[in-house]
């Protein structure tokens, strides 16, 4: 069994089904991106998978165990999640923030152990934040703050890392900075990384596996080349896309796209041809 999998997850808000019978096996040791239109349930499934949200039915398995039958600290020792808008005082330093990641491994509220301190230092170093360890979060750029948050998740020392739109509100350079960092961490430590991301080209470039969602259901999953293609983008996003291969990476790129005329799509083929 993979480190992380879901079986028949269903989530509803106010009698509206957001996630409908969601079943996936997340490949181990690679980067998986969840893509799909706004409101399709991407962030919701991440919350359900991380036990932030209790689904109406279904099971999430983490290292072979039902996550809803595990203790909170046991879950946190095996899986870390970085939410889209973390809420914490911006006056704390990077070092203090990263130390929070050691909570699942600590006993009581005493001082950090030597092992905790080593994990905090390694996480800060791995994300290139050593020079900023003593700085408060409100003195950092957007990209640096995101690196600090990722450092905290790394200090948690888990095999599985979930991130909800880690590049939101960042400019192009900082987006690449964060995604290259995650790619390096994955290649260095073979952590299983799952992220929700909007930019299809970033998803294709930095992921090994993609899950395409629409209306709370999995529409297609596979390699970037299998998912970022004309037929899948038409089905999931309702666009007619021109997809080519990036000569530098060998990954697909969505060069341009147009909205599909949904009314025309619904017309039978002979009538459609006559209409044209």
mmCIF file of C-alpha atoms in Angstrom:
data_model
loop_
_atom_site.group_PDB
_atom_site.id
_atom_site.type_symbol
_atom_site.label_atom_id
_atom_site.label_comp_id
_atom_site.label_asym_id
_atom_site.label_seq_id
_atom_site.Cartn_x
_atom_site.Cartn_y
_atom_site.Cartn_z
ATOM 1 C CA UNK A 1 0.000 0.000 0.000
ATOM 2 C CA UNK A 2 1.300 3.531 -0.790
ATOM 3 C CA UNK A 3 2.151 5.928 2.027
ATOM 4 C CA UNK A 4 -0.999 7.941 1.312
ATOM 5 C CA UNK A 5 -4.266 6.866 -0.297
ATOM 6 C CA UNK A 6 -7.959 7.679 -0.149
ATOM 7 C CA UNK A 7 -10.988 5.479 -0.639
ATOM 8 C CA UNK A 8 -14.437 6.851 -1.482
ATOM 9 C CA UNK A 9 -14.014 10.214 0.282
ATOM 10 C CA UNK A 10 -17.171 12.341 0.220
ATOM 11 C CA UNK A 11 -17.395 15.825 1.768
ATOM 12 C CA UNK A 12 -20.453 18.095 1.932
ATOM 13 C CA UNK A 13 -21.085 21.669 3.076
ATOM 14 C CA UNK A 14 -24.686 22.651 3.898
ATOM 15 C CA UNK A 15 -26.030 19.633 2.010
ATOM 16 C CA UNK A 16 -23.930 20.520 -1.061
ATOM 17 C CA UNK A 17 -21.534 17.775 -2.109
ATOM 18 C CA UNK A 18 -18.042 19.226 -2.623
ATOM 19 C CA UNK A 19 -16.043 15.987 -2.881
ATOM 20 C CA UNK A 20 -17.764 12.981 -4.399
ATOM 21 C CA UNK A 21 -16.351 9.456 -4.049
ATOM 22 C CA UNK A 22 -12.698 10.552 -4.259
ATOM 23 C CA UNK A 23 -10.330 7.564 -4.458
ATOM 24 C CA UNK A 24 -6.627 7.887 -5.295
ATOM 25 C CA UNK A 25 -3.292 6.263 -4.529
ATOM 26 C CA UNK A 26 -0.602 8.924 -4.160
ATOM 27 C CA UNK A 27 2.696 7.703 -5.673
ATOM 28 C CA UNK A 28 5.412 7.340 -3.066
ATOM 29 C CA UNK A 29 8.522 9.536 -3.037
ATOM 30 C CA UNK A 30 7.479 11.883 -5.845
ATOM 31 C CA UNK A 31 5.734 15.238 -6.293
ATOM 32 C CA UNK A 32 2.015 15.034 -7.035
ATOM 33 C CA UNK A 33 0.041 18.135 -8.008
ATOM 34 C CA UNK A 34 -3.742 18.461 -7.797
ATOM 35 C CA UNK A 35 -5.168 20.708 -10.514
ATOM 36 C CA UNK A 36 -8.654 21.782 -11.522
ATOM 37 C CA UNK A 37 -10.984 24.760 -11.903
ATOM 38 C CA UNK A 38 -11.780 27.122 -9.027
ATOM 39 C CA UNK A 39 -14.260 25.601 -6.596
ATOM 40 C CA UNK A 40 -13.728 22.020 -7.749
ATOM 41 C CA UNK A 41 -12.664 20.862 -4.269
ATOM 42 C CA UNK A 42 -8.851 20.867 -4.463
ATOM 43 C CA UNK A 43 -8.254 22.525 -1.091
ATOM 44 C CA UNK A 44 -11.137 20.623 0.471
ATOM 45 C CA UNK A 45 -9.654 17.240 -0.386
ATOM 46 C CA UNK A 46 -6.317 18.350 1.043
ATOM 47 C CA UNK A 47 -8.069 19.271 4.312
ATOM 48 C CA UNK A 48 -9.857 15.930 4.385
ATOM 49 C CA UNK A 49 -6.654 14.025 3.671
ATOM 50 C CA UNK A 50 -4.867 15.849 6.500
ATOM 51 C CA UNK A 51 -7.797 15.342 8.929
ATOM 52 C CA UNK A 52 -8.443 19.070 9.257
ATOM 53 C CA UNK A 53 -11.875 18.281 7.859
ATOM 54 C CA UNK A 54 -13.980 15.240 8.700
ATOM 55 C CA UNK A 55 -15.489 13.709 5.540
ATOM 56 C CA UNK A 56 -19.043 12.404 5.444
ATOM 57 C CA UNK A 57 -17.733 9.008 4.454
ATOM 58 C CA UNK A 58 -14.615 7.322 3.161
ATOM 59 C CA UNK A 59 -11.185 6.482 4.502
ATOM 60 C CA UNK A 60 -7.713 8.020 4.279
ATOM 61 C CA UNK A 61 -4.843 5.604 4.750
ATOM 62 C CA UNK A 62 -1.482 6.908 5.968
ATOM 63 C CA UNK A 63 1.261 4.302 5.934
ATOM 64 C CA UNK A 64 -1.409 1.612 5.986
ATOM 65 C CA UNK A 65 -3.404 3.031 8.907
ATOM 66 C CA UNK A 66 -6.823 4.682 8.933
ATOM 67 C CA UNK A 67 -5.963 8.317 9.647
ATOM 68 C CA UNK A 68 -9.257 8.900 11.470
ATOM 69 C CA UNK A 69 -8.373 6.207 13.999
ATOM 70 C CA UNK A 70 -4.908 7.626 14.726
ATOM 71 C CA UNK A 71 -3.914 10.030 17.490
ATOM 72 C CA UNK A 72 -3.244 13.603 16.374
ATOM 73 C CA UNK A 73 0.413 13.481 17.329
ATOM 74 C CA UNK A 74 0.886 10.194 15.507
ATOM 75 C CA UNK A 75 -0.545 11.735 12.330
ATOM 76 C CA UNK A 76 1.686 14.809 12.750
ATOM 77 C CA UNK A 77 4.772 12.605 13.073
ATOM 78 C CA UNK A 78 4.069 11.083 9.665
ATOM 79 C CA UNK A 79 2.452 13.900 7.666
ATOM 80 C CA UNK A 80 2.859 17.698 7.639
ATOM 81 C CA UNK A 81 0.533 20.213 6.003
ATOM 82 C CA UNK A 82 1.163 23.820 5.050
ATOM 83 C CA UNK A 83 -2.168 25.608 4.713
ATOM 84 C CA UNK A 84 -2.826 28.334 2.164
ATOM 85 C CA UNK A 85 -3.021 31.194 4.700
ATOM 86 C CA UNK A 86 -1.192 30.201 7.887
ATOM 87 C CA UNK A 87 -2.215 32.304 10.880
ATOM 88 C CA UNK A 88 0.517 33.137 13.373
ATOM 89 C CA UNK A 89 1.961 36.358 14.878
ATOM 90 C CA UNK A 90 4.250 37.949 12.305
ATOM 91 C CA UNK A 91 6.561 39.257 15.026
ATOM 92 C CA UNK A 92 8.065 35.849 15.821
ATOM 93 C CA UNK A 93 11.409 34.959 14.321
ATOM 94 C CA UNK A 94 12.059 32.341 11.653
ATOM 95 C CA UNK A 95 13.806 30.176 14.232
ATOM 96 C CA UNK A 96 10.834 30.347 16.609
ATOM 97 C CA UNK A 97 8.420 29.508 13.807
ATOM 98 C CA UNK A 98 10.416 26.509 12.642
ATOM 99 C CA UNK A 99 10.622 25.215 16.223
ATOM 100 C CA UNK A 100 6.825 24.796 16.191
ATOM 101 C CA UNK A 101 7.382 22.000 13.695
ATOM 102 C CA UNK A 102 8.939 19.926 16.468
ATOM 103 C CA UNK A 103 5.748 19.873 18.539
ATOM 104 C CA UNK A 104 4.681 16.325 17.539
ATOM 105 C CA UNK A 105 8.035 14.957 18.686
ATOM 106 C CA UNK A 106 8.236 16.761 22.030
ATOM 107 C CA UNK A 107 7.115 15.652 25.448
ATOM 108 C CA UNK A 108 5.413 18.392 27.411
ATOM 109 C CA UNK A 109 6.312 22.042 26.882
ATOM 110 C CA UNK A 110 9.925 21.984 28.014
ATOM 111 C CA UNK A 111 12.964 23.176 26.131
ATOM 112 C CA UNK A 112 13.948 21.813 22.773
ATOM 113 C CA UNK A 113 16.083 18.714 22.942
ATOM 114 C CA UNK A 114 19.388 18.487 21.113
ATOM 115 C CA UNK A 115 17.607 16.417 18.463
ATOM 116 C CA UNK A 116 14.921 19.099 18.113
ATOM 117 C CA UNK A 117 17.522 21.834 17.743
ATOM 118 C CA UNK A 118 19.363 19.824 15.105
ATOM 119 C CA UNK A 119 16.131 19.289 13.143
ATOM 120 C CA UNK A 120 15.320 23.020 13.293
ATOM 121 C CA UNK A 121 18.824 23.970 12.157
ATOM 122 C CA UNK A 122 18.774 21.440 9.310
ATOM 123 C CA UNK A 123 15.374 22.619 8.084
ATOM 124 C CA UNK A 124 16.479 26.254 8.076
ATOM 125 C CA UNK A 125 19.677 25.351 6.249
ATOM 126 C CA UNK A 126 17.906 23.158 3.678
ATOM 127 C CA UNK A 127 15.593 26.037 2.711
ATOM 128 C CA UNK A 128 18.411 28.579 2.498
ATOM 129 C CA UNK A 129 17.112 30.593 5.455
ATOM 130 C CA UNK A 130 20.147 30.366 7.765
ATOM 131 C CA UNK A 131 20.985 34.057 7.319
ATOM 132 C CA UNK A 132 17.426 35.001 8.307
ATOM 133 C CA UNK A 133 16.963 32.705 11.313
ATOM 134 C CA UNK A 134 16.841 35.555 13.847
ATOM 135 C CA UNK A 135 14.644 37.854 11.753
ATOM 136 C CA UNK A 136 10.911 38.284 12.421
ATOM 137 C CA UNK A 137 8.518 37.124 9.732
ATOM 138 C CA UNK A 138 7.246 40.670 9.131
ATOM 139 C CA UNK A 139 10.754 41.693 8.057
ATOM 140 C CA UNK A 140 10.893 39.136 5.255
ATOM 141 C CA UNK A 141 9.796 39.181 1.637
ATOM 142 C CA UNK A 142 6.876 37.014 0.511
ATOM 143 C CA UNK A 143 9.198 34.352 -0.877
ATOM 144 C CA UNK A 144 11.308 34.315 2.272
ATOM 145 C CA UNK A 145 8.231 33.963 4.478
ATOM 146 C CA UNK A 146 7.063 31.026 2.401
ATOM 147 C CA UNK A 147 10.491 29.438 2.774
ATOM 148 C CA UNK A 148 10.207 29.918 6.540
ATOM 149 C CA UNK A 149 6.840 28.136 6.593
ATOM 150 C CA UNK A 150 8.254 25.291 4.512
ATOM 151 C CA UNK A 151 11.144 25.099 6.981
ATOM 152 C CA UNK A 152 8.628 24.569 9.787
ATOM 153 C CA UNK A 153 6.974 21.749 7.845
ATOM 154 C CA UNK A 154 10.374 20.163 7.168
ATOM 155 C CA UNK A 155 11.339 20.365 10.854
ATOM 156 C CA UNK A 156 8.293 18.205 11.539
ATOM 157 C CA UNK A 157 10.382 15.467 9.890
ATOM 158 C CA UNK A 158 7.601 13.592 8.103
ATOM 159 C CA UNK A 159 7.626 11.325 5.068
ATOM 160 C CA UNK A 160 4.579 13.069 3.582
ATOM 161 C CA UNK A 161 4.269 16.829 2.997
ATOM 162 C CA UNK A 162 1.046 18.536 1.839
ATOM 163 C CA UNK A 163 0.994 22.137 0.574
ATOM 164 C CA UNK A 164 -2.061 24.172 -0.384
ATOM 165 C CA UNK A 165 -1.164 26.657 -3.138
ATOM 166 C CA UNK A 166 2.364 27.420 -1.870
ATOM 167 C CA UNK A 167 3.004 29.987 -4.644
ATOM 168 C CA UNK A 168 -0.125 32.123 -4.142
ATOM 169 C CA UNK A 169 0.530 35.899 -4.126
ATOM 170 C CA UNK A 170 4.164 35.428 -5.168
ATOM 171 C CA UNK A 171 5.715 36.945 -8.282
ATOM 172 C CA UNK A 172 7.162 34.800 -11.077
ATOM 173 C CA UNK A 173 10.683 34.628 -9.655
ATOM 174 C CA UNK A 174 9.524 33.738 -6.144
ATOM 175 C CA UNK A 175 7.148 31.105 -7.514
ATOM 176 C CA UNK A 176 10.033 29.404 -9.278
ATOM 177 C CA UNK A 177 12.156 29.742 -6.152
ATOM 178 C CA UNK A 178 9.607 27.881 -4.016
ATOM 179 C CA UNK A 179 8.881 25.179 -6.588
ATOM 180 C CA UNK A 180 12.575 24.552 -7.264
ATOM 181 C CA UNK A 181 13.091 24.276 -3.501
ATOM 182 C CA UNK A 182 10.351 21.638 -3.207
ATOM 183 C CA UNK A 183 11.788 19.761 -6.175
ATOM 184 C CA UNK A 184 15.262 19.776 -4.596
ATOM 185 C CA UNK A 185 13.884 18.552 -1.261
ATOM 186 C CA UNK A 186 12.011 15.772 -2.992
ATOM 187 C CA UNK A 187 15.049 14.655 -4.962
ATOM 188 C CA UNK A 188 17.334 14.881 -1.928
ATOM 189 C CA UNK A 189 15.108 13.140 0.617
ATOM 190 C CA UNK A 190 12.498 11.320 -1.530
ATOM 191 C CA UNK A 191 9.668 12.814 0.512
ATOM 192 C CA UNK A 192 6.183 12.291 -0.837
ATOM 193 C CA UNK A 193 4.939 15.800 -1.675
ATOM 194 C CA UNK A 194 1.369 16.688 -2.611
ATOM 195 C CA UNK A 195 0.473 20.237 -3.581
ATOM 196 C CA UNK A 196 -2.539 22.113 -4.852
ATOM 197 C CA UNK A 197 -1.496 24.486 -7.620
ATOM 198 C CA UNK A 198 -3.281 26.641 -10.205
ATOM 199 C CA UNK A 199 -0.568 27.218 -12.806
ATOM 200 C CA UNK A 200 -0.730 24.269 -15.202
ATOM 201 C CA UNK A 201 2.733 24.833 -16.630
ATOM 202 C CA UNK A 202 4.266 24.887 -13.159
ATOM 203 C CA UNK A 203 2.325 21.744 -12.290
ATOM 204 C CA UNK A 204 3.638 19.988 -15.396
ATOM 205 C CA UNK A 205 7.217 21.176 -14.943
ATOM 206 C CA UNK A 206 7.703 20.389 -11.274
ATOM 207 C CA UNK A 207 5.478 17.349 -10.764
ATOM 208 C CA UNK A 208 5.949 13.669 -11.470
ATOM 209 C CA UNK A 209 2.252 12.880 -11.140
ATOM 210 C CA UNK A 210 -0.911 14.938 -11.665
ATOM 211 C CA UNK A 211 -4.481 14.539 -10.441
ATOM 212 C CA UNK A 212 -7.055 16.548 -12.420
ATOM 213 C CA UNK A 213 -10.322 17.312 -10.618
ATOM 214 C CA UNK A 214 -13.689 18.714 -11.652
ATOM 215 C CA UNK A 215 -16.878 19.004 -9.603
ATOM 216 C CA UNK A 216 -15.327 17.137 -6.678
ATOM 217 C CA UNK A 217 -14.315 14.087 -8.707
ATOM 218 C CA UNK A 218 -11.072 12.772 -10.168
ATOM 219 C CA UNK A 219 -11.279 13.187 -13.939
ATOM 220 C CA UNK A 220 -7.827 11.974 -14.877
ATOM 221 C CA UNK A 221 -4.504 11.126 -13.228
ATOM 222 C CA UNK A 222 -1.098 10.224 -14.554
ATOM 223 C CA UNK A 223 2.148 11.732 -15.755
ATOM 224 C CA UNK A 224 2.255 15.397 -16.834
ATOM 225 C CA UNK A 225 2.169 14.335 -20.499
ATOM 226 C CA UNK A 226 -0.911 12.190 -19.872
ATOM 227 C CA UNK A 227 -2.820 14.952 -18.055
ATOM 228 C CA UNK A 228 -1.667 18.222 -19.657
ATOM 229 C CA UNK A 229 -3.074 17.400 -23.071
ATOM 230 C CA UNK A 230 -5.803 18.756 -25.321
ATOM 231 C CA UNK A 231 -8.509 16.218 -24.433
ATOM 232 C CA UNK A 232 -8.087 16.408 -20.645
ATOM 233 C CA UNK A 233 -7.899 20.214 -20.560
ATOM 234 C CA UNK A 234 -11.046 20.348 -22.675
ATOM 235 C CA UNK A 235 -12.870 18.026 -20.274
ATOM 236 C CA UNK A 236 -11.618 19.561 -17.008
ATOM 237 C CA UNK A 237 -11.336 23.276 -17.797
ATOM 238 C CA UNK A 238 -13.579 23.673 -20.824
ATOM 239 C CA UNK A 239 -10.810 25.131 -22.962
ATOM 240 C CA UNK A 240 -9.372 24.353 -26.367
ATOM 241 C CA UNK A 241 -5.648 24.334 -25.564
ATOM 242 C CA UNK A 242 -2.545 24.311 -27.735
ATOM 243 C CA UNK A 243 -0.045 22.060 -25.917
ATOM 244 C CA UNK A 244 3.593 21.619 -26.963
ATOM 245 C CA UNK A 245 6.666 19.982 -25.433
ATOM 246 C CA UNK A 246 9.240 22.137 -23.649
ATOM 247 C CA UNK A 247 12.580 21.331 -25.341
ATOM 248 C CA UNK A 248 14.448 22.058 -22.092
ATOM 249 C CA UNK A 249 12.481 19.789 -19.751
ATOM 250 C CA UNK A 250 10.587 17.430 -22.037
ATOM 251 C CA UNK A 251 7.428 18.377 -20.128
ATOM 252 C CA UNK A 252 4.208 19.655 -21.767
ATOM 253 C CA UNK A 253 3.456 23.382 -21.929
ATOM 254 C CA UNK A 254 0.046 24.927 -22.483
ATOM 255 C CA UNK A 255 0.983 27.686 -24.943
ATOM 256 C CA UNK A 256 -2.420 29.269 -25.454
ATOM 257 C CA UNK A 257 -6.081 28.373 -25.134
ATOM 258 C CA UNK A 258 -9.610 29.527 -25.961
ATOM 259 C CA UNK A 259 -12.896 28.973 -24.213
ATOM 260 C CA UNK A 260 -15.015 26.269 -25.786
ATOM 261 C CA UNK A 261 -18.477 27.312 -26.927
ATOM 262 C CA UNK A 262 -20.440 25.107 -24.530
ATOM 263 C CA UNK A 263 -23.699 25.649 -26.438
ATOM 264 C CA UNK A 264 -22.056 24.545 -29.659
ATOM 265 C CA UNK A 265 -20.487 21.545 -27.936
ATOM 266 C CA UNK A 266 -23.942 20.336 -26.912
ATOM 267 C CA UNK A 267 -25.231 20.375 -30.509
ATOM 268 C CA UNK A 268 -25.085 16.995 -32.349
ATOM 269 C CA UNK A 269 -22.261 16.769 -34.892
ATOM 270 C CA UNK A 270 -24.333 16.942 -38.137
ATOM 271 C CA UNK A 271 -26.262 19.963 -36.857
ATOM 272 C CA UNK A 272 -23.055 21.573 -35.632
ATOM 273 C CA UNK A 273 -21.455 21.243 -39.056
ATOM 274 C CA UNK A 274 -24.504 22.746 -40.726
ATOM 275 C CA UNK A 275 -24.496 25.566 -38.179
ATOM 276 C CA UNK A 276 -20.878 26.348 -38.970
#
